[in-house]
Coordinates of C-alpha atoms and ligand atoms in Angstrom, one line a residue:
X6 CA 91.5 96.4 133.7
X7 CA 92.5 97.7 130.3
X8 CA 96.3 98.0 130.9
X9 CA 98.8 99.0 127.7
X10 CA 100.6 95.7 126.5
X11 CA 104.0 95.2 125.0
X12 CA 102.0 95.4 121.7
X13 CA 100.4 99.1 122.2
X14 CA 104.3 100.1 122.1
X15 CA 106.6 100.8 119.2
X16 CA 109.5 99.8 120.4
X17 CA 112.0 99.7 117.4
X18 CA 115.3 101.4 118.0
X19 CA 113.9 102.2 121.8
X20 CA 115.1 101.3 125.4
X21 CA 113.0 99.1 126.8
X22 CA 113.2 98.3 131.2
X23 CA 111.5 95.5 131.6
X24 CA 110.9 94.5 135.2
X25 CA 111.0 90.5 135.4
X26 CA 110.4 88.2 137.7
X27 CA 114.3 86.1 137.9
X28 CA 113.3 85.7 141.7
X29 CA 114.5 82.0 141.2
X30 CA 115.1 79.1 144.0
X31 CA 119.0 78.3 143.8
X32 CA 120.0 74.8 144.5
X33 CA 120.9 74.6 148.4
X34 CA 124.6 72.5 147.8
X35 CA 126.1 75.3 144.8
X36 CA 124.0 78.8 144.3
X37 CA 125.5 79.1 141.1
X38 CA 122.6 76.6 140.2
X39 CA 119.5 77.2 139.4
X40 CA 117.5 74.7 141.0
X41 CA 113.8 75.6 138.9
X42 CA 113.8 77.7 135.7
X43 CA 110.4 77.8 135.4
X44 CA 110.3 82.0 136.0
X45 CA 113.0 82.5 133.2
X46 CA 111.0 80.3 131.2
X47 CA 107.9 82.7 131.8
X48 CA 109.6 85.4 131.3
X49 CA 110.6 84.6 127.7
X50 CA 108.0 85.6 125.7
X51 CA 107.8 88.9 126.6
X52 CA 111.9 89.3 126.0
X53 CA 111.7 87.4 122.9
X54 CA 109.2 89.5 122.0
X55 CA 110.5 92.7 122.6
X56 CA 114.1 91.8 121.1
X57 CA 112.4 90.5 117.6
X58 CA 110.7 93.7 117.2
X59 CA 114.5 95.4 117.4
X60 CA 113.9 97.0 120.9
X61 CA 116.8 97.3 123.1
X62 CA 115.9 94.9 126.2
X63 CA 117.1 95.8 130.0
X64 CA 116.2 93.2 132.3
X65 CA 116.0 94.2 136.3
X66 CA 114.5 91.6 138.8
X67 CA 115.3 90.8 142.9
X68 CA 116.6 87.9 143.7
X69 CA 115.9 86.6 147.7
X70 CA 116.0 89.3 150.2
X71 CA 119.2 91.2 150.3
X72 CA 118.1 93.7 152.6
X73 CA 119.0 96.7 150.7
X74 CA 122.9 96.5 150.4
X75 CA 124.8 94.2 147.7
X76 CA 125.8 90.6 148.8
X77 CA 127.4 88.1 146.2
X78 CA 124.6 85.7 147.8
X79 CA 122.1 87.0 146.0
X80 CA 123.9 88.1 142.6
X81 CA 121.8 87.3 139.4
X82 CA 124.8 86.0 137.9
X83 CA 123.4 82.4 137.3
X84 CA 120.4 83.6 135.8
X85 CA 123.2 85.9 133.7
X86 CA 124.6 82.5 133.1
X87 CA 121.5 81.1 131.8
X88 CA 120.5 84.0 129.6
X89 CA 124.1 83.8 128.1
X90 CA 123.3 79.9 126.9
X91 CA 120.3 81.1 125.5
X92 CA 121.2 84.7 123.7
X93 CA 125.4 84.1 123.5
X94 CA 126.9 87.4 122.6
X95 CA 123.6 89.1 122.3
X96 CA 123.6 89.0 125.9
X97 CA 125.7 91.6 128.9
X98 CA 125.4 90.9 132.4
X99 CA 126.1 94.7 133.5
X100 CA 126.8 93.9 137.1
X101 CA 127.1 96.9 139.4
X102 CA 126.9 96.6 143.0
X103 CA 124.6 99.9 143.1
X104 CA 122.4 98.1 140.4
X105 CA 123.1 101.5 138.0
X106 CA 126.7 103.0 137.7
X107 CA 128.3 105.3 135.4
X108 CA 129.8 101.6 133.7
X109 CA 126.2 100.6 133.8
X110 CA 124.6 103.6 131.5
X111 CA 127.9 102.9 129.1
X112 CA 127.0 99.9 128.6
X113 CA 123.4 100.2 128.2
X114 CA 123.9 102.9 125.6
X115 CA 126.2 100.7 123.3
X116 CA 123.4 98.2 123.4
X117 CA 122.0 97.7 119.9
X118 CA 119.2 96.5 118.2
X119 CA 117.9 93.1 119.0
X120 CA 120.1 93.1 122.1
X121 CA 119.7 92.7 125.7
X122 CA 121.3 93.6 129.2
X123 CA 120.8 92.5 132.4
X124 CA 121.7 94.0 135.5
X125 CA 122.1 93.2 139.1
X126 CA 120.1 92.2 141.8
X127 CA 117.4 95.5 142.4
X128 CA 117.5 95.2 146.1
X129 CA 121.2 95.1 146.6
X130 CA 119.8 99.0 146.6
X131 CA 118.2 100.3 149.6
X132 CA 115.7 102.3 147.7
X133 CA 113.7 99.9 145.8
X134 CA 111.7 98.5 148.2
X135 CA 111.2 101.5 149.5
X136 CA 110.1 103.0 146.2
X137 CA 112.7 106.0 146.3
X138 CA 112.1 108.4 143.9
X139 CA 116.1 108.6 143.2
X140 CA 116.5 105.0 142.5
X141 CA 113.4 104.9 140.3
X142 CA 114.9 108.1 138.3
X143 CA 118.6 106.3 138.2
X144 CA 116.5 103.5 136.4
X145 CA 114.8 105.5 134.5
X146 CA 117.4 107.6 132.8
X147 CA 118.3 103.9 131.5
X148 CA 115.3 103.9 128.9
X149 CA 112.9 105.1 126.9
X150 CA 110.1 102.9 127.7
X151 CA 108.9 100.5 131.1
X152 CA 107.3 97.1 130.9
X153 CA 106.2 95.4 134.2
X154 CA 105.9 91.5 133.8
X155 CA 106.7 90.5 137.2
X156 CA 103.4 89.4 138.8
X157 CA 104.8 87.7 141.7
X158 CA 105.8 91.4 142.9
X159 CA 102.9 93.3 141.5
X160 CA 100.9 93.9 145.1
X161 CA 103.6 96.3 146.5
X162 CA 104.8 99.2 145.3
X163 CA 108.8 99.4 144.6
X164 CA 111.2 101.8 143.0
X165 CA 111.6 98.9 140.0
X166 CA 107.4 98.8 139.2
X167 CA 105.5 101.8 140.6
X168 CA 108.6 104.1 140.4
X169 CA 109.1 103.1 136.8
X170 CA 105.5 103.4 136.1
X171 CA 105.8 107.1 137.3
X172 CA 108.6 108.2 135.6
X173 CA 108.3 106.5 131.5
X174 CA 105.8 105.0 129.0
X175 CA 104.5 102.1 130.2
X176 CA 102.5 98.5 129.2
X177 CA 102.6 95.2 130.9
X178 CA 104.0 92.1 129.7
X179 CA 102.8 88.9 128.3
X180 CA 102.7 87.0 131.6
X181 CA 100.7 89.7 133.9
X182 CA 98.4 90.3 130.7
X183 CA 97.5 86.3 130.7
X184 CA 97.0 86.7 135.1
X185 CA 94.8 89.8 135.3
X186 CA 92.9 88.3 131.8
X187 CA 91.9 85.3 132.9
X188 CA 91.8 85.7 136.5
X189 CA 89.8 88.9 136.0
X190 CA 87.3 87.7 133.5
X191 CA 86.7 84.9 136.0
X192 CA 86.1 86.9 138.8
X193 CA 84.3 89.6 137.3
X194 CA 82.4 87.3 134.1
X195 CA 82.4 84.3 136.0
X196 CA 80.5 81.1 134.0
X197 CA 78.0 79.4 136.5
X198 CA 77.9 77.5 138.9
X199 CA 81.1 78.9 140.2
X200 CA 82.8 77.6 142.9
X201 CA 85.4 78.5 145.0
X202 CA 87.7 76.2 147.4
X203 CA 89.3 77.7 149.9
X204 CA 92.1 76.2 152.9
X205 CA 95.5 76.8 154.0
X206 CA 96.4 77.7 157.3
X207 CA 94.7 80.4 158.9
X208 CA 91.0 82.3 158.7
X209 CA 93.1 85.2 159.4
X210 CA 94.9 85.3 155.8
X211 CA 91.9 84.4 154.2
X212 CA 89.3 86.6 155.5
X213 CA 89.8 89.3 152.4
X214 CA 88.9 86.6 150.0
X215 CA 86.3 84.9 151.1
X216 CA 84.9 88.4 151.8
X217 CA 85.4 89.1 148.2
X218 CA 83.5 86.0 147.1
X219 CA 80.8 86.1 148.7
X220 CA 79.7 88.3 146.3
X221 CA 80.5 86.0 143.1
X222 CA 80.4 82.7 143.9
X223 CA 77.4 79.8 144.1
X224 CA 79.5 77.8 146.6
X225 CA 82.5 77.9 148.9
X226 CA 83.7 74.5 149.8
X227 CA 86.2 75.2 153.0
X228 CA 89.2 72.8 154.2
X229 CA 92.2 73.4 155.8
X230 CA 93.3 74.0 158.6
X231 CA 91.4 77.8 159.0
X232 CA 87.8 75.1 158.7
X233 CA 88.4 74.1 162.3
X234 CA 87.9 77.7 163.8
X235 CA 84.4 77.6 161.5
X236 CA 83.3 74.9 163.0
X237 CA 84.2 75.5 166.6
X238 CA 82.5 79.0 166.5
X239 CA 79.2 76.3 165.2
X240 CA 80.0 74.4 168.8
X241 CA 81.4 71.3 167.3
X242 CA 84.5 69.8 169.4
X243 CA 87.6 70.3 166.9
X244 CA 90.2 68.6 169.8
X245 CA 93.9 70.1 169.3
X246 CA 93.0 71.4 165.8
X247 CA 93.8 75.0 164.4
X248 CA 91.8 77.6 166.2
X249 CA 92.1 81.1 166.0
X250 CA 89.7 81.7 168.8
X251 CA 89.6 85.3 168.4
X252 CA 88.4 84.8 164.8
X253 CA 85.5 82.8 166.1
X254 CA 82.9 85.5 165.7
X255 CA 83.9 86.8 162.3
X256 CA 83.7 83.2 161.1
X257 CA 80.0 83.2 162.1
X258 CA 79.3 87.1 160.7
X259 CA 81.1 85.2 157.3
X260 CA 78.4 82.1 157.5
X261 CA 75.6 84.7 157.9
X262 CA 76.4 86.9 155.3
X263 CA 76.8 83.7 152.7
X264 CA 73.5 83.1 153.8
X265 CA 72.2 86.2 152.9
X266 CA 73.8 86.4 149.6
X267 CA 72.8 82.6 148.5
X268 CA 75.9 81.6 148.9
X269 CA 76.1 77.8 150.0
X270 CA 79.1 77.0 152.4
X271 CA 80.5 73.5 153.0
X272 CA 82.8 72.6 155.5
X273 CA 84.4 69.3 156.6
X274 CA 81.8 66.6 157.0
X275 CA 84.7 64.0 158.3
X276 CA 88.4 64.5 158.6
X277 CA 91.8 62.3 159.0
X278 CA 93.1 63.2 162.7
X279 CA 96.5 62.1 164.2
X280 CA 98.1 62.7 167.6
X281 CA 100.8 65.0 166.0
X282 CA 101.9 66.6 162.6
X283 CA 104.6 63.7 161.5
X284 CA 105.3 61.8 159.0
X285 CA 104.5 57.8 159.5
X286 CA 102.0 58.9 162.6
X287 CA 98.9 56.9 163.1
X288 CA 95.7 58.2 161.5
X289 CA 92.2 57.6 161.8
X290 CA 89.2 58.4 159.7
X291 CA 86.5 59.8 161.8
X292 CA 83.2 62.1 161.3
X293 CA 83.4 65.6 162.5
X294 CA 81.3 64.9 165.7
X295 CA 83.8 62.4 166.9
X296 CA 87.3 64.4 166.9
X297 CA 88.6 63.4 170.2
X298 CA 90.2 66.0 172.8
X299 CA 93.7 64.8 172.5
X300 CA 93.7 65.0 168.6
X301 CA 94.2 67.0 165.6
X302 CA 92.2 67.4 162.2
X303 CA 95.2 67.6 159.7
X304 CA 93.1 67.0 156.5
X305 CA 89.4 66.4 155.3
X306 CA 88.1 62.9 155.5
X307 CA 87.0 60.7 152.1
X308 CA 83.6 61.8 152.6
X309 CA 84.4 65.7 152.2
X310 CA 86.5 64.7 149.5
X311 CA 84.0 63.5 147.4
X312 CA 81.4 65.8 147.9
X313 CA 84.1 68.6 146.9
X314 CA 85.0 66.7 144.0
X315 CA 81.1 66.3 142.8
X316 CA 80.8 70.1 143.0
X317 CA 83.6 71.1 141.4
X318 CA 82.5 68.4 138.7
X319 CA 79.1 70.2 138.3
X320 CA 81.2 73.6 138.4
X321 CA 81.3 76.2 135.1
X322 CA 84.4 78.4 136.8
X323 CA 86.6 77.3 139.8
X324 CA 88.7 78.9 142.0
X325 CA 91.2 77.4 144.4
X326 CA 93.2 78.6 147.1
X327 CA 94.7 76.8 149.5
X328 CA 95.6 73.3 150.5
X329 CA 93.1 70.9 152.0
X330 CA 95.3 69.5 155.1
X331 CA 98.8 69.1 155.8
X332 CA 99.7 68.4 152.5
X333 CA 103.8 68.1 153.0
X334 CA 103.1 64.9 154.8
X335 CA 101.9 62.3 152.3
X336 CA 99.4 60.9 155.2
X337 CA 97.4 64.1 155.6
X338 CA 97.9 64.7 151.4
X339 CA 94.8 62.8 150.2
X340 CA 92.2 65.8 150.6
X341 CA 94.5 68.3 148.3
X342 CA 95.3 65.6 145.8
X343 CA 91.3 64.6 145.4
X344 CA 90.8 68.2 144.7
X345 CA 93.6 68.5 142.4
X346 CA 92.4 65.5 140.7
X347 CA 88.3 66.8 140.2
X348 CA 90.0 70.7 139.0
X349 CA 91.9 68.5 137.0
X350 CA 89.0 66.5 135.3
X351 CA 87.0 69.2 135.3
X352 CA 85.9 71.0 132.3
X353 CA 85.5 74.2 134.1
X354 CA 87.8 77.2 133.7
X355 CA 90.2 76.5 136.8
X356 CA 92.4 78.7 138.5
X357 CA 94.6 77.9 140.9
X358 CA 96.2 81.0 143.3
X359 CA 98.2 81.1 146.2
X360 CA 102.0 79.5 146.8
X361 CA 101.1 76.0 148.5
X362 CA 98.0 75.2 145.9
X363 CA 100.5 76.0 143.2
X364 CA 103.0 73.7 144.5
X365 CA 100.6 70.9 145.5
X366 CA 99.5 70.8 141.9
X367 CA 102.9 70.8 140.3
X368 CA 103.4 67.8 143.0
X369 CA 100.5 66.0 141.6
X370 CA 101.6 66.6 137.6
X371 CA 98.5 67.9 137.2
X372 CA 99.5 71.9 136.3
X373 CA 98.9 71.1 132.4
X374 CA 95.5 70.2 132.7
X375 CA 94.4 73.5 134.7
X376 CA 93.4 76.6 133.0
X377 CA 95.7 78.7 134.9
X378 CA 98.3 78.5 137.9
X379 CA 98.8 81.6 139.1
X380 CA 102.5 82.5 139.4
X381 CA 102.2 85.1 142.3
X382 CA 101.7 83.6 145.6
X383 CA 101.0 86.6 147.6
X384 CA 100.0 88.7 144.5
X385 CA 97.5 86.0 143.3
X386 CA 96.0 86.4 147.3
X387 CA 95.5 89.9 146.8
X388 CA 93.9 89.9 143.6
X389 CA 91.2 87.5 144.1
X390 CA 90.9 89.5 147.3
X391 CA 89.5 92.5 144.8
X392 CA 92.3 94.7 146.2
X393 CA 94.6 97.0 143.3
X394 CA 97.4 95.9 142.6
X395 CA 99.9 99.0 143.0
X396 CA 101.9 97.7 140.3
X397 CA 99.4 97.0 137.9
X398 CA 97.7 100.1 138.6
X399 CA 100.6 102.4 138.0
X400 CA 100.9 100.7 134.5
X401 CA 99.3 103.2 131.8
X402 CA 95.9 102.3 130.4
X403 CA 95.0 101.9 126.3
Ligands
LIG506 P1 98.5 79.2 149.9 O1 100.0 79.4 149.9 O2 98.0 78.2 148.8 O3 97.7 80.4 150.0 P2 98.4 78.8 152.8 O4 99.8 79.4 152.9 O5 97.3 79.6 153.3 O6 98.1 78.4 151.3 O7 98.3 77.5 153.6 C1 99.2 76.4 153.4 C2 99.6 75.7 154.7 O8 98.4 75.3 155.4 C3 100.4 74.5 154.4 O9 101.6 74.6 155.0 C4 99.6 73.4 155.2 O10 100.4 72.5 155.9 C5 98.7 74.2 156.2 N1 97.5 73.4 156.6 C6 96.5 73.0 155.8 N2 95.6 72.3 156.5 C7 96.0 72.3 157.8 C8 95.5 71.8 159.0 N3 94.4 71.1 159.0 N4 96.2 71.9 160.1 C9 97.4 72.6 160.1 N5 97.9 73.2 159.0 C10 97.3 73.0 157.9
LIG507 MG1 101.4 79.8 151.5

């Protein structure tokens, strides 16, 4: 992908919309507090950015879900808050319940150089999930130019990406430029041996990817919960684990294919079990042939753990997505951890995608030592699932 940056533009004297991702958790006791900061902080460098080359920054983002019709709730007026520390009276929060309003335009048009606006929540309007061709326009009318830099929202198509795509000169920022470069150049230049983890959940949400892999990988390594339906379509006894039984067959057309590409599979050679998912529960240790009816696999054993860790070790490029057990439950977190760990250690280029991984490596303090956290949870999914992402896509190429 050879998508326009924020550097292909001139943006001096120019409106610029730039579609950030301010989609931040509020703290549960006061949401006038932001409880993480880490997506304004991403978002920074493309707004600095913008504003010391004298463009004239708009900022539109979602916050929660909304629903399509204004609600104090979800107002972006912390963020507001926050950008006012930062900018002081370089800064207007131009809060309109319909997003855009004749007040709205005013205001954007007495915006001058080196200053920035931001307005309110874009799903307090109906039309921008929807992608409405209105709303897009309403937005439009605001600027001269669009920049997308909102990742996390990049694999659907709303008014406030697509639409604005469609309707004004157009580059991405500098955080989607850093997750389609180096997630891309992996996936499509990979170094080798490349290999990939894969867990979470469900076979079902991961079918796409490992699909996609299969491809470009040496090795899939597979824990998490979606393991156990692999290995009961292979006649092992998995107890009360996580089956999708009707995902047994796929799971062995998956194994087959690997085989025909080369592609060597591992799954769980010994896993932790436990009566039930709980916190202080007793837990055994036991190899994969001895799960017993009554109990459940909730992570991989010590064994599997190492034998991950020595392949990611001998690994050029690494790809992980999705946790190794139960990982919210500190008794069934030791699988994820080791793997955090060896990506970690590793000298590899590692990438890390999907919304639990990323949060089980910030848990570990380990995000600093891995080549790149993806910020999109289900954005990240789709793109190592080799899918477009429609709001990428719409973005005008160089
Ligand atoms: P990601 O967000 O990284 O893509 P997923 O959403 O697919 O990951 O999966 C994460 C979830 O999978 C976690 O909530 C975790 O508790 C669950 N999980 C992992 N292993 C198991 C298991 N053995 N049994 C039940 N649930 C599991
Ligand atoms: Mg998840």
């Amino acid at each position: 992908m050879n998508k326009k940056t924020v550097k292909d533009l001139d943006v001096k004297g120019k409106k610029v919309i730039v579609r950030v991702d301010f989609n931040v958790p509020l703290s549960k006791e006061n949401r006038e507090e932001i409880a993480d900061d880490s997506r304004i902080k991403a978002a920074l460098p493309t707004i600095d950015y913008l504003l010391e080359n004298a463009g004239k920054v708009i900022l539109i983002s979602h916050l929660g879900r909304p629903k399509g019709e204004a609600n104090p709730e979800f107002s972006l007026k912390p963020v507001a808050a926050y950008l006012e520390e930062i900018y002081k009276d370089k800064f207007h929060f131009l809060a309109s319940d319909e997003v855009v309003d004749n007040k709205v335009v005013e205001g954007v048009d007495q915006l001058k150089e080196g200053e920035l606006a931001l307005l309110e929540n874009t799903r307090f309007v109906a039309g921008e999930t929807k992608n409405d061709p209105e709303f897009a326009k309403k937005l439009a009318n605001l600027a001269d130019l669009y920049v997308n830099d909102a990742f996390g929202t990049s694999h659907r198509a709303h008014a406030s990406n697509v639409g604005l795509a469609n309707n004004l000169p157009s580059a991405v920022g500098f955080l989607i430029e850093k997750e389609i470069s180096i997630m891309g150049k992996a996936l499509e230049e990979p170094y080798h041996p490349f290999v990939s983890i894969l867990g979470g959940a469900k076979v079902s949400d991961k079918i796409g990817v490992i699909e996609n892999l299969i491809g470009k990988v040496d090795t899939i390594l597979i824990g998490g919960g979606m393991a156990y339906t692999f290995l009961k379509a292979q006649g092992k006894e998995i107890g009360k684990s996580l089956l999708e039984g009707d995902k047994m067959g796929l799971s062995l057309e998956l194994l087959e294919k690997a085989k025909e590409n080369n592609v060597e599979i591992i799954l769980p050679l010994d896993v932790v079990i436990a009566s039930e998912i709980k916190s202080g529960v007793e837990t055994k240790m036991v190899d994969i042939d001895h799960i017993p009816e009554d109990m459940e696999a909730l992570d991989i054993g010590e064994k599997t753990a190492e034998v991950f860790a020595s392949k990611i070790k001998e690994a050029k490029t690494v790809v992980w997505n999705g946790p190794m057990g139960v990982f919210e439950i500190k008794e069934f977190s030791n699988g994820t951890n080791k793997v955090a760990k060896a990506l970690a250690e590793s000298d590899a280029v590692t990438i890390v995608g999907g919304g639990d991984s990323a949060l089980a490596i910030e848990k570990a303090g380990l995000k600093d030592k891995i080549t790149h956290v993806s910020t999109g949870g289900g954005a990240s999914l789709e793109f190592l699932e080799g899918k477009d992402l429609p709001g990428i896509k719409a973005i005008e190429e160089k």
